[in-house]
Each structure stands twice: as C-alpha cells, then as structure tokens.
Amino acid sequence: MKRKTICLIYLLSKQDVRPGLPMVRRVKEAIQKEEKQKEANEKNRQKSIKEEEKERRDLVLKSALGNENKGFALLQKMGYKSGQALGKSGEGIVEPIPLNIKTGRSGLGHEELKKRKAEEKLENYRQKLHMKKQANEQAADQFRIRFKTKQEERKMEGDLRKSQRACQQLDMQKDIDVPKETWFWIEPEEEDKKGEEDKEDECTSSDLSVSEKLHILTAYLREEHFYCIWCGTTYEDSEDLSSNCPGDSAADHD
C-alpha cells in the first residue's frame, strides 16, 4: 500500500497541477495512465517457450475435432455423430479422456515417490505422537503408584507408632521394664550420646522394613496381651480374640 501511494505521488507530480483542476480527476488520470502502461508492457513482453506451448495446447484442446482427424473420420464412417456417446447402445463416454500433461522436468514415478515419502513421514510423525502418549501415560501410572506407595508407607508408619505405644503401655501394666525388642516401644526423644550410638548400631544391624515390624509387633500384641490395634480392644483370652476379632491386619478390618 505504501509503495502504491509513492507511485501515485510520483505520477501526480508529472501531471498538470493547475489550481482549477480537481484533485480527484488528477488521481483518476494517474491510475488510468498506470494501467495503460501495464497493458503496454504486457503486450511488449516476450513470452517464454512454456507459455507459448501452453497457449498452443489450450487452443488445440478447446477446438473440436474435424474431418482432418483420422480417428474422428473413422468413427464417422462407423455411424458416429458429434456429441453422441460411444458404444453400440450409447453407454460409453461422451467427452474425450482428459490429458494429464507433464510440464515438470522430473522423471516418471517422481510424484508417486514424493507422495509415498510424504505418507511415510506422516506415519512416522503419528508413531512418535503415539509413543509420546504412551510414555506420558506410563509416567502418570508410575507417579500414581509411587504416590499410593508413599501413602501406604505413611499409614503403616502411623500404625507402627500406635502399636509401639500400645505395646509399651501393656508391657508396663505387666511390670515389664524392658521391651522384647528395642523397637517394640517408642524410644525417648532425648537420649545421651552413648544411647544415640547404640541406636545407630541397632538400626544398621536391623534389616526389617516398616511392614515387617508392624506384622511382628501385631502378632506379639495378640499373643502376649490379646490386644488388636485395629479394634482397639483387649480381649479376655486367645479364644475370645480369635472368635471376635476379624483378623490381624487393617485389610481384614475394612
């Protein structure tokens, strides 16, 4: 738009700019002159060989076949009339088969090869998207599994602390001053350095996981004190425990 405006200003500078001549008229004359110049340039421009071939080809294709065409003359001898469908009963085509003219410089089969490569590229792109989607889904599944595992671990740690408090209380009621295992009771928060070193040695020597500790401590509470942390109840004896308590795990009580 800016370029066209500059051209118009240039043309106006060459026109008659007398005070009485309206501006609209001068602009109109400048545009008409520009269009005439374009038409003259187009006529004077020498056409390329491809353009000339295309014009001659279009001219021949648009003109109807005459008697000078041997094939058309043979059809007429067999009773064919112009505009009539081919075939004995007239079920054939009316218009000739269109020409698919090749103007490029590529060899035969190049377009088919190009099309096949484009399809392969598209298929590879789809496979990459599918693999990326699968990877995202797997990552999401792994995250959910890890999150669920952490939740279960935190829950077991809470159950273990609850069992340790119950074990310490029940043992002390039976005048047991020392736990059967050091981790059966909740250890005091403040200890001297020697106690901390002993604790570190015990932790390193113990390979039990939280779930294993919880299972062992739960069995001890049931056998020694007839107590179930899931029910929060102390039963009279083992027979009362087995008949009234659903089981020895949280899953049995759900």
mmCIF file of C-alpha atoms in Angstrom:
data_model
loop_
_atom_site.group_PDB
_atom_site.id
_atom_site.type_symbol
_atom_site.label_atom_id
_atom_site.label_comp_id
_atom_site.label_asym_id
_atom_site.label_seq_id
_atom_site.Cartn_x
_atom_site.Cartn_y
_atom_site.Cartn_z
ATOM 1 C CA MET A 1 0.000 0.000 0.000
ATOM 2 C CA LYS A 2 2.842 2.376 0.847
ATOM 3 C CA ARG A 3 4.611 1.574 -2.402
ATOM 4 C CA LYS A 4 1.473 2.260 -4.449
ATOM 5 C CA THR A 5 0.984 5.618 -2.712
ATOM 6 C CA ILE A 6 4.543 6.654 -3.570
ATOM 7 C CA CYS A 7 3.948 5.736 -7.222
ATOM 8 C CA LEU A 8 0.742 7.794 -7.305
ATOM 9 C CA ILE A 9 2.543 10.802 -5.810
ATOM 10 C CA TYR A 10 5.238 10.465 -8.454
ATOM 11 C CA LEU A 11 2.663 10.297 -11.241
ATOM 12 C CA LEU A 12 0.795 13.300 -9.856
ATOM 13 C CA SER A 13 3.996 15.290 -9.869
ATOM 14 C CA LYS A 14 4.196 14.707 -13.642
ATOM 15 C CA GLN A 15 0.586 15.715 -14.260
ATOM 16 C CA ASP A 16 -0.963 19.092 -14.766
ATOM 17 C CA VAL A 17 -1.351 20.609 -11.327
ATOM 18 C CA ARG A 18 -3.121 23.833 -12.309
ATOM 19 C CA PRO A 19 -5.101 25.339 -9.408
ATOM 20 C CA GLY A 20 -8.506 24.866 -11.082
ATOM 21 C CA LEU A 21 -8.022 21.102 -11.815
ATOM 22 C CA PRO A 22 -9.728 18.925 -9.171
ATOM 23 C CA MET A 23 -7.562 16.514 -7.187
ATOM 24 C CA VAL A 24 -9.906 13.521 -7.826
ATOM 25 C CA ARG A 25 -9.594 13.950 -11.552
ATOM 26 C CA ARG A 26 -5.810 14.087 -11.383
ATOM 27 C CA VAL A 27 -5.690 10.875 -9.331
ATOM 28 C CA LYS A 28 -8.065 9.139 -11.727
ATOM 29 C CA GLU A 29 -5.981 10.125 -14.740
ATOM 30 C CA ALA A 30 -2.816 8.911 -12.999
ATOM 31 C CA ILE A 31 -4.374 5.492 -12.296
ATOM 32 C CA GLN A 32 -5.625 5.163 -15.893
ATOM 33 C CA LYS A 33 -2.195 6.016 -17.209
ATOM 34 C CA GLU A 34 -0.595 3.450 -14.939
ATOM 35 C CA GLU A 35 -2.993 0.730 -16.136
ATOM 36 C CA LYS A 36 -2.346 1.573 -19.798
ATOM 37 C CA GLN A 37 1.385 1.387 -19.158
ATOM 38 C CA LYS A 38 0.969 -2.058 -17.592
ATOM 39 C CA GLU A 39 -1.052 -3.288 -20.592
ATOM 40 C CA ALA A 40 1.591 -1.998 -22.988
ATOM 41 C CA ASN A 41 4.357 -3.682 -21.019
ATOM 42 C CA GLU A 42 2.416 -6.954 -21.014
ATOM 43 C CA LYS A 43 1.911 -6.826 -24.789
ATOM 44 C CA ASN A 44 5.521 -5.957 -25.489
ATOM 45 C CA ARG A 45 6.872 -8.623 -23.137
ATOM 46 C CA GLN A 46 8.323 -11.594 -24.935
ATOM 47 C CA LYS A 47 6.582 -14.822 -23.882
ATOM 48 C CA SER A 48 8.573 -17.780 -22.684
ATOM 49 C CA ILE A 49 8.644 -21.095 -24.555
ATOM 50 C CA LYS A 50 6.485 -22.740 -21.850
ATOM 51 C CA GLU A 51 3.853 -20.014 -22.083
ATOM 52 C CA GLU A 52 3.727 -20.317 -25.874
ATOM 53 C CA GLU A 53 3.432 -24.104 -25.671
ATOM 54 C CA LYS A 54 0.620 -23.789 -23.121
ATOM 55 C CA GLU A 55 -1.295 -21.299 -25.316
ATOM 56 C CA ARG A 56 -0.999 -23.540 -28.392
ATOM 57 C CA ARG A 57 -2.006 -26.608 -26.385
ATOM 58 C CA ASP A 58 -5.037 -24.898 -24.841
ATOM 59 C CA LEU A 59 -6.099 -23.649 -28.272
ATOM 60 C CA VAL A 60 -5.944 -27.148 -29.767
ATOM 61 C CA LEU A 61 -7.727 -28.761 -26.804
ATOM 62 C CA LYS A 62 -10.558 -26.220 -26.935
ATOM 63 C CA SER A 63 -11.206 -26.705 -30.655
ATOM 64 C CA ALA A 64 -13.449 -29.583 -31.724
ATOM 65 C CA LEU A 65 -12.142 -32.472 -33.822
ATOM 66 C CA GLY A 66 -12.732 -32.138 -37.542
ATOM 67 C CA ASN A 67 -12.723 -34.448 -40.544
ATOM 68 C CA GLU A 68 -8.986 -33.931 -40.926
ATOM 69 C CA ASN A 69 -8.501 -36.068 -37.788
ATOM 70 C CA LYS A 70 -8.155 -39.676 -38.960
ATOM 71 C CA GLY A 71 -9.572 -41.193 -35.803
ATOM 72 C CA PHE A 72 -12.639 -38.953 -35.889
ATOM 73 C CA ALA A 73 -13.121 -39.682 -39.608
ATOM 74 C CA LEU A 74 -13.109 -43.449 -38.927
ATOM 75 C CA LEU A 75 -15.704 -43.004 -36.175
ATOM 76 C CA GLN A 76 -17.938 -41.049 -38.554
ATOM 77 C CA LYS A 77 -17.707 -43.829 -41.146
ATOM 78 C CA MET A 78 -18.970 -46.260 -38.471
ATOM 79 C CA GLY A 79 -22.007 -44.057 -37.819
ATOM 80 C CA TYR A 80 -20.752 -41.868 -35.014
ATOM 81 C CA LYS A 81 -22.142 -38.342 -34.756
ATOM 82 C CA SER A 82 -20.593 -35.425 -32.894
ATOM 83 C CA GLY A 83 -21.875 -35.160 -29.274
ATOM 84 C CA GLN A 84 -23.029 -38.794 -29.243
ATOM 85 C CA ALA A 85 -21.836 -41.291 -26.609
ATOM 86 C CA LEU A 86 -19.556 -44.135 -27.697
ATOM 87 C CA GLY A 87 -20.667 -47.756 -27.829
ATOM 88 C CA LYS A 88 -23.254 -49.721 -29.757
ATOM 89 C CA SER A 89 -26.050 -48.804 -27.354
ATOM 90 C CA GLY A 90 -24.612 -45.382 -26.395
ATOM 91 C CA GLU A 91 -23.447 -46.348 -22.911
ATOM 92 C CA GLY A 92 -19.870 -45.103 -23.396
ATOM 93 C CA ILE A 93 -18.257 -41.725 -22.665
ATOM 94 C CA VAL A 94 -19.226 -38.506 -24.459
ATOM 95 C CA GLU A 95 -16.199 -36.322 -23.710
ATOM 96 C CA PRO A 96 -12.661 -37.491 -24.522
ATOM 97 C CA ILE A 97 -10.405 -38.688 -21.717
ATOM 98 C CA PRO A 98 -8.661 -35.579 -20.312
ATOM 99 C CA LEU A 99 -4.938 -35.232 -20.830
ATOM 100 C CA ASN A 100 -2.639 -35.222 -17.819
ATOM 101 C CA ILE A 101 0.160 -33.117 -19.242
ATOM 102 C CA LYS A 102 3.527 -33.267 -17.523
ATOM 103 C CA THR A 103 5.313 -29.925 -17.590
ATOM 104 C CA GLY A 104 7.987 -30.550 -14.958
ATOM 105 C CA ARG A 105 11.471 -31.907 -15.512
ATOM 106 C CA SER A 106 11.221 -34.790 -13.027
ATOM 107 C CA GLY A 107 11.204 -38.382 -14.246
ATOM 108 C CA LEU A 108 8.279 -40.789 -14.375
ATOM 109 C CA GLY A 109 7.213 -42.036 -10.955
ATOM 110 C CA HIS A 110 8.645 -39.000 -9.170
ATOM 111 C CA GLU A 111 5.225 -37.793 -7.998
ATOM 112 C CA GLU A 112 4.359 -41.258 -6.713
ATOM 113 C CA LEU A 113 7.673 -41.432 -4.854
ATOM 114 C CA LYS A 114 7.087 -37.971 -3.418
ATOM 115 C CA LYS A 115 3.603 -38.981 -2.277
ATOM 116 C CA ARG A 116 4.917 -42.183 -0.682
ATOM 117 C CA LYS A 117 7.626 -40.280 1.188
ATOM 118 C CA ALA A 118 5.048 -37.801 2.475
ATOM 119 C CA GLU A 119 2.867 -40.692 3.708
ATOM 120 C CA GLU A 120 5.872 -42.314 5.413
ATOM 121 C CA LYS A 121 6.756 -39.015 7.067
ATOM 122 C CA LEU A 122 3.175 -38.637 8.292
ATOM 123 C CA GLU A 123 3.154 -42.204 9.596
ATOM 124 C CA ASN A 124 6.442 -41.648 11.437
ATOM 125 C CA TYR A 125 5.006 -38.481 12.972
ATOM 126 C CA ARG A 126 1.917 -40.394 14.119
ATOM 127 C CA GLN A 127 4.086 -43.136 15.625
ATOM 128 C CA LYS A 128 6.135 -40.538 17.518
ATOM 129 C CA LEU A 129 2.934 -38.981 18.875
ATOM 130 C CA HIS A 130 1.671 -42.432 19.889
ATOM 131 C CA MET A 131 4.964 -43.288 21.624
ATOM 132 C CA LYS A 132 4.977 -39.923 23.389
ATOM 133 C CA LYS A 133 1.408 -40.509 24.558
ATOM 134 C CA GLN A 134 2.322 -43.969 25.860
ATOM 135 C CA ALA A 135 5.363 -42.552 27.663
ATOM 136 C CA ASN A 136 3.211 -39.864 29.309
ATOM 137 C CA GLU A 137 0.647 -42.466 30.367
ATOM 138 C CA GLN A 138 3.373 -44.707 31.825
ATOM 139 C CA ALA A 139 4.882 -41.757 33.693
ATOM 140 C CA ALA A 140 1.440 -40.880 35.082
ATOM 141 C CA ASP A 141 0.870 -44.512 36.156
ATOM 142 C CA GLN A 142 4.276 -44.657 37.842
ATOM 143 C CA PHE A 143 3.561 -41.390 39.653
ATOM 144 C CA ARG A 144 0.217 -42.737 40.902
ATOM 145 C CA ILE A 145 1.896 -45.946 42.057
ATOM 146 C CA ARG A 146 4.656 -44.042 43.866
ATOM 147 C CA PHE A 147 2.117 -41.699 45.453
ATOM 148 C CA LYS A 148 -0.024 -44.623 46.595
ATOM 149 C CA THR A 149 3.040 -46.441 47.925
ATOM 150 C CA LYS A 150 4.113 -43.375 49.917
ATOM 151 C CA GLN A 151 0.614 -43.025 51.341
ATOM 152 C CA GLU A 152 0.620 -46.682 52.378
ATOM 153 C CA GLU A 153 4.086 -46.300 53.911
ATOM 154 C CA ARG A 154 2.980 -43.254 55.913
ATOM 155 C CA LYS A 155 -0.112 -45.142 57.088
ATOM 156 C CA MET A 156 1.986 -48.159 58.155
ATOM 157 C CA GLU A 157 4.406 -45.875 59.992
ATOM 158 C CA GLY A 158 1.459 -44.378 61.870
ATOM 159 C CA ASP A 159 0.112 -47.854 62.682
ATOM 160 C CA LEU A 160 3.568 -48.915 63.860
ATOM 161 C CA ARG A 161 3.833 -45.950 66.252
ATOM 162 C CA LYS A 162 0.324 -46.690 67.524
ATOM 163 C CA SER A 163 1.308 -50.334 68.116
ATOM 164 C CA GLN A 164 4.531 -49.277 69.872
ATOM 165 C CA ARG A 165 2.621 -47.007 72.277
ATOM 166 C CA ALA A 166 0.090 -49.753 72.993
ATOM 167 C CA CYS A 167 2.859 -52.328 73.493
ATOM 168 C CA GLN A 168 4.739 -50.072 75.924
ATOM 169 C CA GLN A 169 1.605 -49.368 77.916
ATOM 170 C CA LEU A 170 0.516 -53.030 78.083
ATOM 171 C CA ASP A 171 4.034 -54.261 78.930
ATOM 172 C CA MET A 172 4.364 -51.761 81.754
ATOM 173 C CA GLN A 173 0.986 -52.874 83.119
ATOM 174 C CA LYS A 174 2.528 -56.360 83.395
ATOM 175 C CA ASP A 175 5.645 -54.888 85.086
ATOM 176 C CA ILE A 176 7.801 -55.492 82.026
ATOM 177 C CA ASP A 177 10.582 -52.915 82.208
ATOM 178 C CA VAL A 178 12.485 -53.869 79.093
ATOM 179 C CA PRO A 179 10.798 -54.459 75.722
ATOM 180 C CA LYS A 180 11.264 -57.765 73.989
ATOM 181 C CA GLU A 181 12.815 -55.901 71.069
ATOM 182 C CA THR A 182 14.188 -52.371 71.330
ATOM 183 C CA TRP A 183 11.867 -51.102 68.620
ATOM 184 C CA PHE A 184 8.745 -52.615 70.324
ATOM 185 C CA TRP A 185 8.478 -49.384 72.335
ATOM 186 C CA ILE A 186 8.649 -45.780 71.203
ATOM 187 C CA GLU A 187 12.148 -44.633 72.039
ATOM 188 C CA PRO A 188 12.512 -41.430 74.145
ATOM 189 C CA GLU A 189 13.226 -38.255 72.230
ATOM 190 C CA GLU A 190 16.142 -37.151 74.459
ATOM 191 C CA GLU A 191 18.993 -39.554 74.877
ATOM 192 C CA ASP A 192 22.648 -39.192 75.693
ATOM 193 C CA LYS A 193 25.293 -39.621 73.024
ATOM 194 C CA LYS A 194 26.023 -43.174 74.043
ATOM 195 C CA GLY A 195 22.393 -44.093 73.642
ATOM 196 C CA GLU A 196 22.313 -42.484 70.205
ATOM 197 C CA GLU A 197 25.337 -44.501 69.100
ATOM 198 C CA ASP A 198 23.722 -47.718 70.342
ATOM 199 C CA LYS A 199 20.561 -46.769 68.453
ATOM 200 C CA GLU A 200 22.517 -46.220 65.238
ATOM 201 C CA ASP A 201 24.177 -49.627 65.624
ATOM 202 C CA GLU A 202 20.811 -51.278 66.157
ATOM 203 C CA CYS A 203 19.311 -49.543 63.113
ATOM 204 C CA THR A 204 22.158 -50.580 60.891
ATOM 205 C CA SER A 205 22.020 -54.180 62.118
ATOM 206 C CA SER A 206 18.243 -54.388 61.631
ATOM 207 C CA ASP A 207 17.070 -55.025 58.067
ATOM 208 C CA LEU A 208 13.388 -55.157 58.904
ATOM 209 C CA SER A 209 11.043 -52.928 56.964
ATOM 210 C CA VAL A 210 8.149 -50.981 58.479
ATOM 211 C CA SER A 211 5.615 -53.544 57.256
ATOM 212 C CA GLU A 212 7.655 -56.426 58.717
ATOM 213 C CA LYS A 213 7.993 -54.657 62.070
ATOM 214 C CA LEU A 214 4.255 -53.921 62.097
ATOM 215 C CA HIS A 215 3.430 -57.565 61.372
ATOM 216 C CA ILE A 216 5.760 -58.857 64.106
ATOM 217 C CA LEU A 217 4.552 -56.338 66.688
ATOM 218 C CA THR A 218 0.890 -57.012 65.843
ATOM 219 C CA ALA A 219 1.441 -60.748 66.372
ATOM 220 C CA TYR A 220 3.198 -60.060 69.698
ATOM 221 C CA LEU A 221 0.317 -57.890 70.958
ATOM 222 C CA ARG A 222 -2.241 -60.531 70.008
ATOM 223 C CA GLU A 223 -0.303 -63.439 71.521
ATOM 224 C CA GLU A 224 1.043 -61.722 74.642
ATOM 225 C CA HIS A 225 -1.725 -59.253 75.515
ATOM 226 C CA PHE A 226 -4.713 -60.456 73.390
ATOM 227 C CA TYR A 227 -4.828 -56.935 72.009
ATOM 228 C CA CYS A 228 -5.766 -55.826 68.485
ATOM 229 C CA ILE A 229 -4.682 -52.341 67.411
ATOM 230 C CA TRP A 230 -7.243 -52.315 64.594
ATOM 231 C CA CYS A 231 -10.129 -52.979 67.002
ATOM 232 C CA GLY A 232 -8.521 -51.000 69.836
ATOM 233 C CA THR A 233 -9.714 -53.754 72.200
ATOM 234 C CA THR A 234 -8.042 -56.055 74.732
ATOM 235 C CA TYR A 235 -9.763 -59.468 74.685
ATOM 236 C CA GLU A 236 -10.038 -61.905 77.608
ATOM 237 C CA ASP A 237 -8.086 -64.743 76.043
ATOM 238 C CA SER A 238 -6.933 -66.164 72.710
ATOM 239 C CA GLU A 239 -10.273 -67.869 72.104
ATOM 240 C CA ASP A 240 -12.164 -64.592 72.625
ATOM 241 C CA LEU A 241 -9.700 -62.833 70.317
ATOM 242 C CA SER A 242 -9.967 -65.356 67.502
ATOM 243 C CA SER A 243 -13.772 -65.519 67.647
ATOM 244 C CA ASN A 244 -14.486 -61.767 67.858
ATOM 245 C CA CYS A 245 -11.582 -60.122 66.030
ATOM 246 C CA PRO A 246 -11.818 -60.160 62.201
ATOM 247 C CA GLY A 247 -8.073 -60.577 61.631
ATOM 248 C CA ASP A 248 -4.538 -59.401 62.242
ATOM 249 C CA SER A 249 -4.298 -56.702 59.544
ATOM 250 C CA ALA A 250 -6.022 -53.479 58.532
ATOM 251 C CA ALA A 251 -7.348 -55.110 55.362
ATOM 252 C CA ASP A 252 -9.208 -57.749 57.414
ATOM 253 C CA HIS A 253 -10.924 -54.993 59.397
ATOM 254 C CA ASP A 254 -12.023 -52.913 56.374
#
